[in-house]
Amino acid sequence: MPVYTLPELPYDYAALAPVISPEIIELHHDKHHAAYVKGANDALEQLAEARDKESWGSINGLEKNLAFHLSGHILHSIYWRNMSGEGGGEPLETDGVGELASALAESFGSFANFRAQLTKAAATTQGSGWGVLAYEPLSGRLIVEQVYDHQGNVGQGATPILVFDAWEHAFYLQYRNQKVDFIDAMWAVVDWHDVARRYEAAKSRPDVLLLAP
């Protein structure tokens, strides 16, 4: 049975400083993300054991654990790649990300509108969660989602292409309780080339959902 593995960081721990400190990157990746990988693998093993024994008393908890840990693994895997020490600014056609820039303007009215919405979604998530830019295949547009925990309150079928981690472990050692300051700072490290590649990949799969005729 295939198992989930912790991806290597695409940069060293200090690459995103001063926006995110090396200490946070190390703890976040090596401890927190690793825990979600282990949790997803453990849930798969426990579900296999439940099937073998036809023991379904814990099925609700196991399915919830799998969704939680697997979603945490997926979102963090995107998160690391969404950032670069040479990122930031606004996606522009002159930088080779014109299609993404046009899609953001079409879906939100302007880049400024999009930035304001994603900032608010991430900064005002109650408790633990994420702000997410996703491609929604039914409408063919980009949407912002406010994700609770790792898996709650999302549109089924939408593909995340840019994620802002708003869990306290992502910022508290450096920003304390100022989540808004952390989210504002995050814009300085967004790798728009990575986001654009994810957008193009998501658009290339128009039949990802089975639609009624």
GROMACS .gro file of C-alpha atoms in nm:
model
  213
    1MET     CA    1   0.000   0.000   0.000
    2PRO     CA    2   0.143   0.342  -0.090
    3VAL     CA    3   0.224   0.565   0.204
    4TYR     CA    4   0.257   0.941   0.234
    5THR     CA    5   0.601   1.093   0.277
    6LEU     CA    6   0.722   1.431   0.398
    7PRO     CA    7   0.847   1.634   0.100
    8GLU     CA    8   1.180   1.809   0.127
    9LEU     CA    9   1.177   2.186   0.149
   10PRO     CA   10   1.267   2.356  -0.182
   11TYR     CA   11   1.493   2.600   0.009
   12ASP     CA   12   1.686   2.620   0.334
   13TYR     CA   13   1.533   2.723   0.665
   14ALA     CA   14   1.653   3.084   0.634
   15ALA     CA   15   1.531   3.143   0.278
   16LEU     CA   16   1.209   3.322   0.375
   17ALA     CA   17   1.354   3.547   0.645
   18PRO     CA   18   1.266   3.803   0.768
   19VAL     CA   19   0.904   3.724   0.673
   20ILE     CA   20   0.923   3.380   0.834
   21SER     CA   21   1.207   3.298   1.071
   22PRO     CA   22   1.430   2.991   1.024
   23GLU     CA   23   1.311   2.854   1.360
   24ILE     CA   24   0.948   2.859   1.248
   25ILE     CA   25   1.026   2.697   0.913
   26GLU     CA   26   1.219   2.417   1.081
   27LEU     CA   27   0.954   2.345   1.344
   28HIS     CA   28   0.666   2.387   1.103
   29HIS     CA   29   0.807   2.152   0.839
   30ASP     CA   30   1.002   1.898   1.044
   31LYS     CA   31   0.753   1.864   1.331
   32HIS     CA   32   0.404   1.984   1.237
   33HIS     CA   33   0.395   1.876   0.872
   34ALA     CA   34   0.566   1.550   0.961
   35ALA     CA   35   0.294   1.484   1.218
   36TYR     CA   36   0.023   1.515   0.951
   37VAL     CA   37   0.208   1.270   0.728
   38LYS     CA   38   0.234   1.021   1.014
   39GLY     CA   39  -0.132   1.077   1.106
   40ALA     CA   40  -0.249   1.005   0.752
   41ASN     CA   41  -0.042   0.686   0.732
   42ASP     CA   42  -0.164   0.574   1.076
   43ALA     CA   43  -0.526   0.631   0.973
   44LEU     CA   44  -0.479   0.418   0.661
   45GLU     CA   45  -0.331   0.135   0.866
   46GLN     CA   46  -0.610   0.154   1.122
   47LEU     CA   47  -0.875   0.153   0.849
   48ALA     CA   48  -0.713  -0.154   0.693
   49GLU     CA   49  -0.719  -0.327   1.031
   50ALA     CA   50  -1.085  -0.236   1.077
   51ARG     CA   51  -1.168  -0.385   0.737
   52ASP     CA   52  -0.979  -0.706   0.813
   53LYS     CA   53  -1.158  -0.749   1.145
   54GLU     CA   54  -1.492  -0.614   1.020
   55SER     CA   55  -1.479  -0.390   1.324
   56TRP     CA   56  -1.654  -0.067   1.232
   57GLY     CA   57  -1.714   0.088   1.571
   58SER     CA   58  -1.443   0.347   1.518
   59ILE     CA   59  -1.512   0.420   1.150
   60ASN     CA   60  -1.635   0.776   1.206
   61GLY     CA   61  -1.325   0.877   1.398
   62LEU     CA   62  -1.088   0.705   1.156
   63GLU     CA   63  -1.243   0.868   0.850
   64LYS     CA   64  -1.227   1.207   1.021
   65ASN     CA   65  -0.863   1.149   1.115
   66LEU     CA   66  -0.774   1.056   0.758
   67ALA     CA   67  -0.945   1.366   0.617
   68PHE     CA   68  -0.778   1.591   0.874
   69HIS     CA   69  -0.423   1.459   0.840
   70LEU     CA   70  -0.431   1.402   0.465
   71SER     CA   71  -0.566   1.752   0.401
   72GLY     CA   72  -0.300   1.892   0.634
   73HIS     CA   73  -0.033   1.708   0.436
   74ILE     CA   74  -0.166   1.829   0.100
   75LEU     CA   75  -0.206   2.193   0.201
   76HIS     CA   76   0.137   2.209   0.360
   77SER     CA   77   0.294   2.050   0.053
   78ILE     CA   78   0.143   2.331  -0.156
   79TYR     CA   79   0.234   2.594   0.105
   80TRP     CA   80   0.609   2.532   0.089
   81ARG     CA   81   0.614   2.554  -0.290
   82ASN     CA   82   0.393   2.866  -0.294
   83MET     CA   83   0.671   3.066  -0.130
   84SER     CA   84   1.010   3.195  -0.239
   85GLY     CA   85   1.267   3.431  -0.097
   86GLU     CA   86   1.255   3.606  -0.435
   87GLY     CA   87   0.876   3.621  -0.449
   88GLY     CA   88   0.624   3.891  -0.374
   89GLY     CA   89   0.480   4.180  -0.568
   90GLU     CA   90   0.194   4.137  -0.812
   91PRO     CA   91   0.162   3.879  -1.092
   92LEU     CA   92   0.230   4.059  -1.420
   93GLU     CA   93   0.231   3.965  -1.787
   94THR     CA   94   0.587   4.094  -1.817
   95ASP     CA   95   0.693   3.830  -1.564
   96GLY     CA   96   0.538   3.548  -1.766
   97VAL     CA   97   0.230   3.501  -1.546
   98GLY     CA   98  -0.015   3.705  -1.752
   99GLU     CA   99  -0.285   3.437  -1.769
  100LEU     CA  100  -0.298   3.415  -1.391
  101ALA     CA  101  -0.307   3.793  -1.363
  102SER     CA  102  -0.597   3.810  -1.611
  103ALA     CA  103  -0.786   3.534  -1.429
  104LEU     CA  104  -0.751   3.715  -1.097
  105ALA     CA  105  -0.881   4.037  -1.249
  106GLU     CA  106  -1.171   3.857  -1.416
  107SER     CA  107  -1.269   3.662  -1.105
  108PHE     CA  108  -1.226   3.938  -0.845
  109GLY     CA  109  -1.237   4.264  -1.040
  110SER     CA  110  -0.874   4.347  -0.972
  111PHE     CA  111  -0.564   4.212  -0.803
  112ALA     CA  112  -0.623   4.455  -0.516
  113ASN     CA  113  -0.971   4.310  -0.462
  114PHE     CA  114  -0.833   3.956  -0.464
  115ARG     CA  115  -0.555   4.044  -0.222
  116ALA     CA  116  -0.798   4.209   0.017
  117GLN     CA  117  -1.036   3.910   0.010
  118LEU     CA  118  -0.770   3.644   0.062
  119THR     CA  119  -0.608   3.850   0.337
  120LYS     CA  120  -0.940   3.881   0.520
  121ALA     CA  121  -1.025   3.515   0.469
  122ALA     CA  122  -0.693   3.400   0.617
  123ALA     CA  123  -0.672   3.659   0.894
  124THR     CA  124  -1.028   3.612   1.023
  125THR     CA  125  -1.045   3.232   1.017
  126GLN     CA  126  -1.184   3.136   1.356
  127GLY     CA  127  -0.942   2.914   1.543
  128SER     CA  128  -0.714   2.715   1.312
  129GLY     CA  129  -0.734   2.717   0.935
  130TRP     CA  130  -0.624   2.853   0.601
  131GLY     CA  131  -0.698   3.116   0.342
  132VAL     CA  132  -0.701   2.950   0.000
  133LEU     CA  133  -0.714   3.062  -0.363
  134ALA     CA  134  -0.865   2.777  -0.562
  135TYR     CA  135  -0.967   2.701  -0.919
  136GLU     CA  136  -1.333   2.603  -0.928
  137PRO     CA  137  -1.393   2.378  -1.234
  138LEU     CA  138  -1.770   2.408  -1.263
  139SER     CA  139  -1.755   2.783  -1.323
  140GLY     CA  140  -1.399   2.796  -1.455
  141ARG     CA  141  -1.320   3.081  -1.221
  142LEU     CA  142  -1.094   3.143  -0.925
  143ILE     CA  143  -1.248   3.157  -0.579
  144VAL     CA  144  -1.124   3.227  -0.227
  145GLU     CA  145  -1.204   2.973   0.040
  146GLN     CA  146  -1.181   3.008   0.417
  147VAL     CA  147  -1.077   2.663   0.534
  148TYR     CA  148  -1.136   2.554   0.893
  149ASP     CA  149  -0.880   2.311   1.034
  150HIS     CA  150  -0.747   2.160   0.712
  151GLN     CA  151  -1.058   2.019   0.551
  152GLY     CA  152  -1.374   2.205   0.659
  153ASN     CA  153  -1.584   2.459   0.469
  154VAL     CA  154  -1.448   2.393   0.119
  155GLY     CA  155  -1.620   2.352  -0.217
  156GLN     CA  156  -1.591   1.995  -0.338
  157GLY     CA  157  -1.380   1.972  -0.653
  158ALA     CA  158  -1.202   2.306  -0.624
  159THR     CA  159  -0.823   2.283  -0.661
  160PRO     CA  160  -0.605   2.488  -0.422
  161ILE     CA  161  -0.336   2.688  -0.602
  162LEU     CA  162  -0.228   2.939  -0.333
  163VAL     CA  163  -0.258   2.875   0.040
  164PHE     CA  164  -0.192   3.095   0.345
  165ASP     CA  165  -0.145   2.896   0.664
  166ALA     CA  166  -0.331   3.071   0.948
  167TRP     CA  167  -0.265   2.811   1.219
  168GLU     CA  168  -0.083   2.957   1.516
  169HIS     CA  169   0.214   2.725   1.469
  170ALA     CA  170   0.281   2.904   1.139
  171PHE     CA  171   0.350   3.241   1.299
  172TYR     CA  172   0.316   3.261   1.678
  173LEU     CA  173   0.686   3.238   1.770
  174GLN     CA  174   0.754   3.542   1.555
  175TYR     CA  175   0.429   3.742   1.532
  176ARG     CA  176   0.271   3.641   1.864
  177ASN     CA  177  -0.105   3.701   1.844
  178GLN     CA  178  -0.084   3.937   1.545
  179LYS     CA  179  -0.217   3.704   1.277
  180VAL     CA  180  -0.307   3.998   1.052
  181ASP     CA  181   0.054   4.117   1.051
  182PHE     CA  182   0.170   3.770   0.950
  183ILE     CA  183  -0.078   3.746   0.664
  184ASP     CA  184   0.015   4.092   0.539
  185ALA     CA  185   0.383   3.993   0.547
  186MET     CA  186   0.314   3.672   0.354
  187TRP     CA  187   0.248   3.863   0.033
  188ALA     CA  188   0.619   3.947   0.015
  189VAL     CA  189   0.715   3.581  -0.039
  190VAL     CA  190   0.440   3.453  -0.273
  191ASP     CA  191   0.595   3.270  -0.569
  192TRP     CA  192   0.361   3.372  -0.851
  193HIS     CA  193   0.533   3.138  -1.096
  194ASP     CA  194   0.439   2.842  -0.878
  195VAL     CA  195   0.082   2.970  -0.844
  196ALA     CA  196   0.060   3.020  -1.222
  197ARG     CA  197   0.182   2.665  -1.288
  198ARG     CA  198  -0.082   2.529  -1.052
  199TYR     CA  199  -0.349   2.740  -1.221
  200GLU     CA  200  -0.256   2.607  -1.565
  201ALA     CA  201  -0.251   2.248  -1.436
  202ALA     CA  202  -0.593   2.287  -1.274
  203LYS     CA  203  -0.742   2.439  -1.591
  204SER     CA  204  -0.607   2.152  -1.802
  205ARG     CA  205  -0.835   1.904  -1.622
  206PRO     CA  206  -1.185   2.027  -1.719
  207ASP     CA  207  -1.341   1.682  -1.680
  208VAL     CA  208  -1.217   1.627  -1.325
  209LEU     CA  209  -1.577   1.622  -1.205
  210LEU     CA  210  -1.855   1.408  -1.345
  211LEU     CA  211  -2.119   1.658  -1.448
  212ALA     CA  212  -2.485   1.579  -1.508
  213PRO     CA  213  -2.591   1.625  -1.872
   0.00000   0.00000   0.00000
